[in-house]
């Protein structure tokens, strides 16, 4: 069924958000959950490649391949958070996208790079057909869709060149190029493409934020899977109290990471995607770093669980590289989270805050910039104390103490702020009955693609600029 009734064979895509208008929140549709399920499999397979090869070569391959899964997901999200098309033709394009992604998943190992590129070609071609439909059928979005089609054509051309060269080195160069191009093409557009502001199609910010949040949960799910998926491989002697304790600590760690990420999520008016073009680009890139680091943390958890259930006492410890993988990835994930908050909230002081509240907020920022480095410090001092072999419960205990401790401290601070009357992240100006709630649709925001403004459109006021008090 479509939003207007029965499904059609083909239909004109509907723009889900427009400039200078308030739009309804939109939740994920069922077909997006199909995408999420395949990304779950992708996370598991890519994590296994790093577990099998912990060399620098294996780490680089891990980062490149998973960044390409993320960029492929973002390319589709750029479409589905702008347009709605439930026709049978679009469903066929989506099936091609899912099939291409599945081909990538089963060929995520470096020795299958050739077939991995075939899956990428199918996936990118499917999104190109979707954007091509917008270009042909929707005059409102023709110029925007032409930019997206150019991005996808460039990616597909690079893959075809790699297929023509057909050497390991050629595929490596192509994959590195695509990892850079598809995650940084917004910068190219800002520098070299001139398009009028009203010709761009804004993102549905709420929907896109949901998609990014789903990606974070999918990657966190790999850590949970790492802790509990071995049930069919466990003998009776391995189902010990230590195993269940390790499983509980792993679940607590991943739960605490989710608690920190999803706390203080900004409303639409304060979102980095609306704030400025570069904050939107930073939002996407930091989420790519966050997803890769959380998946690497999941690999670290695999090593921890393997050490816990290993019956050989000599093999029930973790090596130096495994310790740094776990604590390093956790530290990078937490640093990414605080930087994402910087993109949302930094430089938005409320003039109505009393001095004490300003001090609390300043302490919150300063304290968390320091606390986010604690996993890296834990890794350093743990290896100082035991450089050759580290107990898995030491690693789990320290990581849970760091992450859950940060969550508790943050909750205490926000509890104090609520008791002082600061019960929302929405600025006072936006809630005050004497204030104008100015939309920022005309400002440099609403998605990285919405930043290509002409000179006379760059200084439209946002909600921080308008206050009658």
XYZ file of C-alpha atoms in Angstrom:
469
model
C 0.000 0.000 0.000
C 1.197 3.518 -0.742
C 0.544 6.570 1.366
C -2.292 7.561 -0.999
C -3.939 4.169 -1.376
C -3.128 1.106 -3.453
C 0.343 0.441 -4.806
C 0.947 1.533 -8.401
C 3.198 0.053 -11.068
C 5.110 3.345 -11.122
C 4.488 6.742 -9.581
C 6.009 10.179 -9.166
C 8.144 10.320 -5.984
C 6.815 12.571 -3.226
C 9.085 15.116 -1.544
C 8.797 14.512 2.212
C 10.197 17.866 3.402
C 10.270 21.349 1.935
C 12.007 24.632 2.668
C 10.206 27.126 4.918
C 7.530 24.630 5.930
C 7.097 22.462 9.002
C 6.866 18.791 8.107
C 5.673 15.784 10.048
C 8.058 13.340 11.652
C 8.452 10.158 9.662
C 9.478 6.831 11.115
C 11.347 4.057 9.338
C 9.353 2.092 6.777
C 9.335 -1.685 6.618
C 11.690 -1.851 3.628
C 14.300 0.129 5.559
C 14.267 -2.624 8.168
C 15.285 -5.032 5.393
C 18.323 -2.830 4.805
C 19.096 -2.874 8.538
C 18.933 -6.675 8.643
C 21.473 -7.005 5.837
C 23.752 -4.457 7.519
C 23.615 -6.689 10.629
C 25.063 -9.501 8.523
C 27.604 -7.082 7.034
C 28.772 -6.030 10.496
C 29.246 -9.661 11.536
C 31.205 -10.632 8.416
C 33.425 -7.540 8.410
C 34.132 -8.009 12.128
C 35.228 -11.580 11.432
C 37.737 -10.358 8.824
C 39.453 -8.201 11.454
C 39.413 -11.009 14.003
C 41.146 -13.297 11.508
C 43.752 -10.704 10.489
C 44.873 -8.312 13.229
C 47.741 -6.897 11.164
C 47.823 -3.296 9.957
C 46.790 -4.580 6.533
C 43.767 -6.291 8.074
C 42.842 -3.163 10.040
C 43.006 -0.953 6.934
C 40.876 -3.429 4.967
C 38.380 -3.545 7.840
C 38.038 0.264 7.894
C 37.773 0.636 4.114
C 35.231 -2.138 3.611
C 32.930 -1.111 6.438
C 33.128 2.555 5.395
C 31.869 1.424 1.968
C 28.940 -0.368 3.595
C 28.193 2.834 5.527
C 28.471 5.043 2.445
C 26.203 2.662 0.537
C 23.657 2.901 3.331
C 23.989 6.697 3.383
C 23.515 6.942 -0.389
C 20.206 5.127 -0.028
C 19.259 7.129 3.070
C 19.909 10.342 1.118
C 17.158 9.142 -1.213
C 14.627 7.659 1.182
C 14.751 10.597 3.636
C 13.955 13.052 0.840
C 11.422 11.147 -1.250
C 8.633 8.630 -0.797
C 7.877 6.186 -3.586
C 6.050 2.937 -2.845
C 5.500 1.895 -6.462
C 6.329 -1.597 -7.678
C 9.065 -0.199 -9.933
C 10.819 1.444 -6.995
C 10.417 -1.779 -4.996
C 12.281 -3.585 -7.791
C 15.101 -1.032 -7.568
C 15.186 -1.580 -3.810
C 15.445 -5.337 -4.330
C 18.477 -4.753 -6.570
C 19.964 -2.602 -3.806
C 19.383 -5.339 -1.230
C 20.831 -8.003 -3.532
C 23.930 -5.912 -4.253
C 24.419 -5.347 -0.533
C 24.051 -9.087 0.111
C 26.720 -9.836 -2.523
C 29.027 -7.393 -0.747
C 28.319 -9.080 2.600
C 29.287 -12.588 1.505
C 32.450 -11.273 -0.186
C 33.698 -8.948 2.546
C 37.032 -10.771 2.801
C 40.019 -9.259 0.994
C 40.517 -12.334 -1.202
C 37.062 -11.783 -2.728
C 37.552 -8.093 -3.588
C 36.626 -8.746 -7.227
C 33.147 -10.058 -6.387
C 32.782 -7.468 -3.628
C 33.133 -4.784 -6.311
C 30.401 -6.493 -8.365
C 28.053 -6.203 -5.383
C 28.991 -2.545 -4.978
C 28.263 -1.930 -8.653
C 24.788 -3.488 -8.341
C 24.080 -1.542 -5.152
C 25.169 1.830 -6.565
C 23.337 1.153 -9.844
C 20.115 0.529 -7.901
C 20.376 3.882 -6.111
C 21.241 5.515 -9.454
C 18.006 4.138 -10.936
C 16.058 5.547 -7.980
C 17.645 8.971 -8.376
C 17.186 8.700 -12.143
C 13.469 8.215 -11.586
C 13.412 11.411 -9.546
C 15.319 13.210 -12.311
C 12.851 12.088 -14.989
C 9.550 12.294 -13.105
C 9.948 15.086 -10.554
C 10.728 18.497 -12.032
C 11.059 20.017 -8.539
C 14.105 17.846 -7.775
C 15.664 17.533 -11.243
C 18.856 19.512 -10.528
C 19.373 17.957 -7.109
C 18.896 14.475 -8.537
C 21.377 15.261 -11.320
C 24.069 15.925 -8.683
C 23.314 12.641 -6.918
C 23.391 10.805 -10.264
C 26.798 12.328 -11.045
C 28.157 11.087 -7.706
C 26.863 7.584 -8.377
C 28.066 7.545 -11.992
C 31.556 8.462 -10.804
C 31.507 5.582 -8.314
C 30.253 3.104 -10.905
C 32.837 4.264 -13.444
C 35.610 3.695 -10.887
C 34.332 0.169 -10.205
C 34.194 -0.624 -13.928
C 37.763 0.637 -14.349
C 38.817 -1.686 -11.537
C 37.055 -4.576 -13.268
C 38.833 -3.719 -16.522
C 42.273 -3.648 -14.836
C 41.350 -6.798 -12.866
C 44.377 -6.931 -10.567
C 44.607 -6.984 -6.791
C 46.393 -3.637 -6.787
C 43.771 -2.170 -9.124
C 40.917 -3.246 -6.852
C 42.758 -1.857 -3.827
C 43.147 1.539 -5.518
C 39.470 1.565 -6.546
C 38.232 0.698 -3.052
C 40.417 3.359 -1.447
C 39.186 5.929 -3.990
C 35.543 5.017 -3.341
C 36.001 5.139 0.432
C 37.311 8.700 0.088
C 35.004 9.855 -2.711
C 31.706 8.605 -1.304
C 32.379 9.912 2.186
C 33.811 13.306 1.172
C 31.943 14.180 -2.024
C 29.994 16.877 -0.152
C 33.196 18.903 0.040
C 33.614 18.557 -3.730
C 30.055 19.790 -4.237
C 30.557 22.806 -1.974
C 33.733 23.815 -3.786
C 32.828 23.151 -7.409
C 29.050 22.932 -7.871
C 26.900 26.042 -8.079
C 23.205 25.498 -7.575
C 20.513 27.755 -6.222
C 19.230 27.084 -2.748
C 15.600 26.536 -3.759
C 16.661 23.896 -6.290
C 17.922 21.640 -3.519
C 15.658 19.160 -1.749
C 16.063 19.163 2.050
C 16.462 16.061 4.132
C 13.708 14.993 6.465
C 15.947 15.535 9.502
C 13.937 13.401 11.928
C 13.888 10.484 9.512
C 17.590 10.771 8.697
C 18.486 10.959 12.400
C 16.447 7.777 12.925
C 18.358 6.044 10.134
C 21.705 7.051 11.611
C 20.551 5.914 15.048
C 19.503 2.575 13.565
C 22.986 2.173 12.098
C 24.520 2.770 15.535
C 22.206 0.182 17.084
C 23.017 -2.341 14.349
C 26.741 -1.994 15.020
C 26.221 -2.148 18.787
C 24.231 -5.305 18.164
C 27.401 -6.966 16.866
C 28.925 -6.595 20.345
C 25.868 -8.281 21.835
C 26.011 -11.047 19.239
C 29.694 -11.554 20.058
C 28.770 -12.228 23.680
C 25.839 -14.603 23.200
C 26.068 -16.212 19.741
C 28.470 -18.940 20.907
C 25.757 -20.764 22.835
C 25.687 -23.677 20.354
C 29.474 -24.064 20.583
C 29.667 -24.088 24.372
C 30.149 -27.372 26.155
C 28.658 -27.966 29.572
C 32.023 -27.284 31.197
C 32.266 -23.891 29.478
C 28.885 -22.680 30.757
C 30.513 -21.383 33.882
C 29.720 -18.526 36.208
C 32.590 -16.618 34.612
C 30.964 -16.867 31.186
C 27.650 -15.481 32.429
C 29.465 -12.731 34.303
C 31.337 -11.781 31.124
C 28.085 -11.824 29.170
C 26.416 -9.560 31.746
C 29.320 -7.093 31.690
C 29.293 -7.050 27.879
C 25.573 -6.306 27.782
C 26.044 -3.609 30.417
C 28.852 -2.034 28.396
C 26.885 -1.915 25.143
C 23.787 -0.706 26.987
C 25.790 2.108 28.585
C 27.242 3.139 25.209
C 23.700 3.354 23.820
C 22.625 5.288 26.910
C 25.277 7.930 26.257
C 24.638 8.139 22.511
C 20.867 8.487 22.701
C 20.795 10.883 25.658
C 20.439 14.577 24.860
C 19.406 13.989 21.259
C 18.698 17.434 19.790
C 15.331 18.532 18.445
C 15.063 19.363 14.766
C 15.793 23.065 15.278
C 19.133 22.349 16.971
C 20.316 19.456 14.831
C 23.752 19.644 13.235
C 22.154 18.813 9.871
C 20.257 22.092 10.055
C 22.923 24.221 11.675
C 25.456 24.588 8.865
C 26.771 22.743 5.844
C 30.050 21.789 7.498
C 28.347 20.663 10.707
C 26.191 18.372 8.561
C 29.252 16.947 6.836
C 30.951 16.513 10.203
C 27.841 14.758 11.533
C 28.044 12.147 8.759
C 31.807 11.643 8.979
C 31.812 11.338 12.770
C 29.064 8.732 12.580
C 31.185 6.777 10.124
C 34.093 6.903 12.603
C 31.703 5.993 15.430
C 30.294 2.988 13.565
C 33.732 1.662 12.600
C 35.064 2.072 16.147
C 32.013 0.400 17.713
C 32.392 -2.528 15.324
C 36.082 -2.789 16.234
C 35.013 -2.788 19.892
C 32.765 -5.739 19.025
C 35.812 -7.571 17.675
C 37.560 -6.857 20.969
C 34.596 -8.374 22.786
C 34.920 -11.499 20.619
C 38.497 -11.885 21.864
C 37.384 -11.335 25.460
C 34.646 -13.980 25.290
C 37.021 -16.428 23.594
C 39.503 -15.913 26.431
C 36.804 -16.435 29.073
C 35.556 -19.744 27.632
C 38.995 -21.073 26.702
C 39.679 -24.168 28.850
C 43.443 -23.682 28.589
C 44.610 -21.322 31.374
C 47.584 -20.324 29.232
C 45.242 -19.017 26.498
C 42.698 -17.267 28.731
C 44.398 -13.865 28.510
C 44.503 -11.129 25.909
C 47.527 -9.906 23.998
C 48.768 -6.350 23.725
C 47.207 -5.832 20.281
C 43.842 -7.143 21.458
C 43.883 -4.839 24.485
C 44.625 -1.789 22.344
C 41.958 -2.799 19.822
C 39.318 -2.929 22.557
C 40.230 0.143 24.599
C 41.337 2.157 21.563
C 38.100 1.591 19.654
C 36.002 2.321 22.750
C 37.937 5.535 23.346
C 37.528 6.658 19.722
C 33.796 5.902 19.928
C 33.352 8.064 23.039
C 35.423 10.901 21.556
C 33.264 10.729 18.413
C 30.128 11.026 20.547
C 31.316 14.157 22.337
C 32.326 15.709 19.002
C 28.864 14.944 17.594
C 27.398 16.816 20.549
C 29.755 19.695 19.817
C 28.278 19.899 16.317
C 24.769 20.022 17.776
C 25.176 22.288 20.790
C 28.502 24.147 20.842
C 28.197 27.930 20.719
C 24.532 27.967 21.644
C 24.578 29.580 25.100
C 21.278 30.771 26.487
C 21.392 34.433 27.608
C 18.789 33.611 30.245
C 20.947 31.127 32.170
C 21.852 32.243 35.700
C 25.585 32.198 36.559
C 25.345 28.905 38.478
C 23.694 27.135 35.543
C 26.349 28.477 33.175
C 29.037 27.129 35.496
C 27.358 23.711 35.591
C 27.130 23.586 31.798
C 30.744 24.698 31.425
C 31.780 22.015 33.906
C 29.763 19.465 31.966
C 31.570 20.262 28.700
C 35.001 20.422 30.302
C 34.466 17.292 32.353
C 33.282 15.230 29.436
C 36.106 16.302 27.174
C 38.363 14.771 29.834
C 36.249 11.703 30.673
C 35.984 10.577 27.056
C 39.730 9.866 27.097
C 39.533 7.469 30.061
C 39.331 4.226 27.985
C 42.607 5.107 26.264
C 44.191 5.818 29.635
C 42.836 2.508 30.967
C 44.430 0.667 28.062
C 47.761 2.410 28.632
C 47.946 1.765 32.376
C 46.607 -1.790 32.048
C 49.445 -2.660 29.691
C 51.899 -0.879 31.974
C 50.829 -3.150 34.816
C 50.663 -6.318 32.699
C 52.372 -5.826 29.338
C 52.218 -9.391 28.023
C 48.855 -10.816 29.098
C 45.738 -9.087 30.429
C 42.854 -10.735 32.232
C 39.569 -10.356 30.278
C 37.600 -9.412 33.393
C 40.039 -6.598 34.091
C 39.269 -5.174 30.656
C 35.518 -5.593 31.001
C 35.464 -4.168 34.518
C 37.471 -1.074 33.590
C 35.459 -0.426 30.425
C 32.112 -0.771 32.191
C 33.305 1.480 35.012
C 34.378 4.122 32.467
C 31.306 4.106 30.260
C 28.616 3.508 32.861
C 30.348 5.987 35.159
C 30.162 8.636 32.428
C 26.458 7.894 31.999
C 25.804 8.216 35.731
C 27.753 11.478 36.011
C 25.886 12.922 33.040
C 22.548 11.908 34.533
C 23.440 13.598 37.822
C 24.279 16.819 35.954
C 21.100 16.759 33.878
C 19.087 15.957 37.015
C 20.519 19.086 38.654
C 19.714 21.143 35.550
C 16.133 19.859 35.547
C 15.759 20.765 39.221
C 16.918 24.284 38.282
C 14.243 24.563 35.605
C 16.321 23.575 32.559
C 14.112 20.656 31.599
C 14.935 20.477 27.891
C 17.766 20.914 25.425
C 15.504 23.313 23.485
C 16.674 26.898 24.079
C 14.564 29.179 26.230
C 14.025 31.415 23.216
C 12.284 28.573 21.412
C 9.979 27.826 24.368
C 9.205 31.333 25.517
C 5.676 32.551 24.689
C 7.148 35.974 23.869
C 9.630 34.574 21.401
C 9.349 33.902 17.710
C 10.181 30.315 16.840
C 12.041 31.117 13.650
C 12.527 28.237 11.281
C 16.007 27.840 9.910
C 15.024 26.178 6.655
C 16.543 29.039 4.761
C 19.827 28.897 6.637
C 22.869 26.846 5.854
C 21.405 23.631 7.136
C 18.973 20.781 6.620
C 21.534 18.404 5.315
C 24.977 18.585 3.765
C 23.430 18.894 0.313
C 21.509 21.970 1.500
C 24.556 24.131 1.936
C 24.985 25.354 -1.628
C 23.485 28.797 -1.049
C 23.796 31.911 -3.104
C 25.320 34.892 -1.328
C 21.997 36.528 -0.524
C 20.661 33.468 1.308
C 23.457 32.714 3.769
C 22.358 34.855 6.712
C 18.778 33.808 7.308
C 18.122 33.904 11.097
C 17.873 30.731 13.125
C 16.004 30.283 16.394
C 18.993 31.578 18.347
C 18.814 34.934 16.530
C 15.196 35.880 17.291
C 14.020 36.695 20.815
C 11.623 39.373 21.984
C 12.541 39.200 25.669
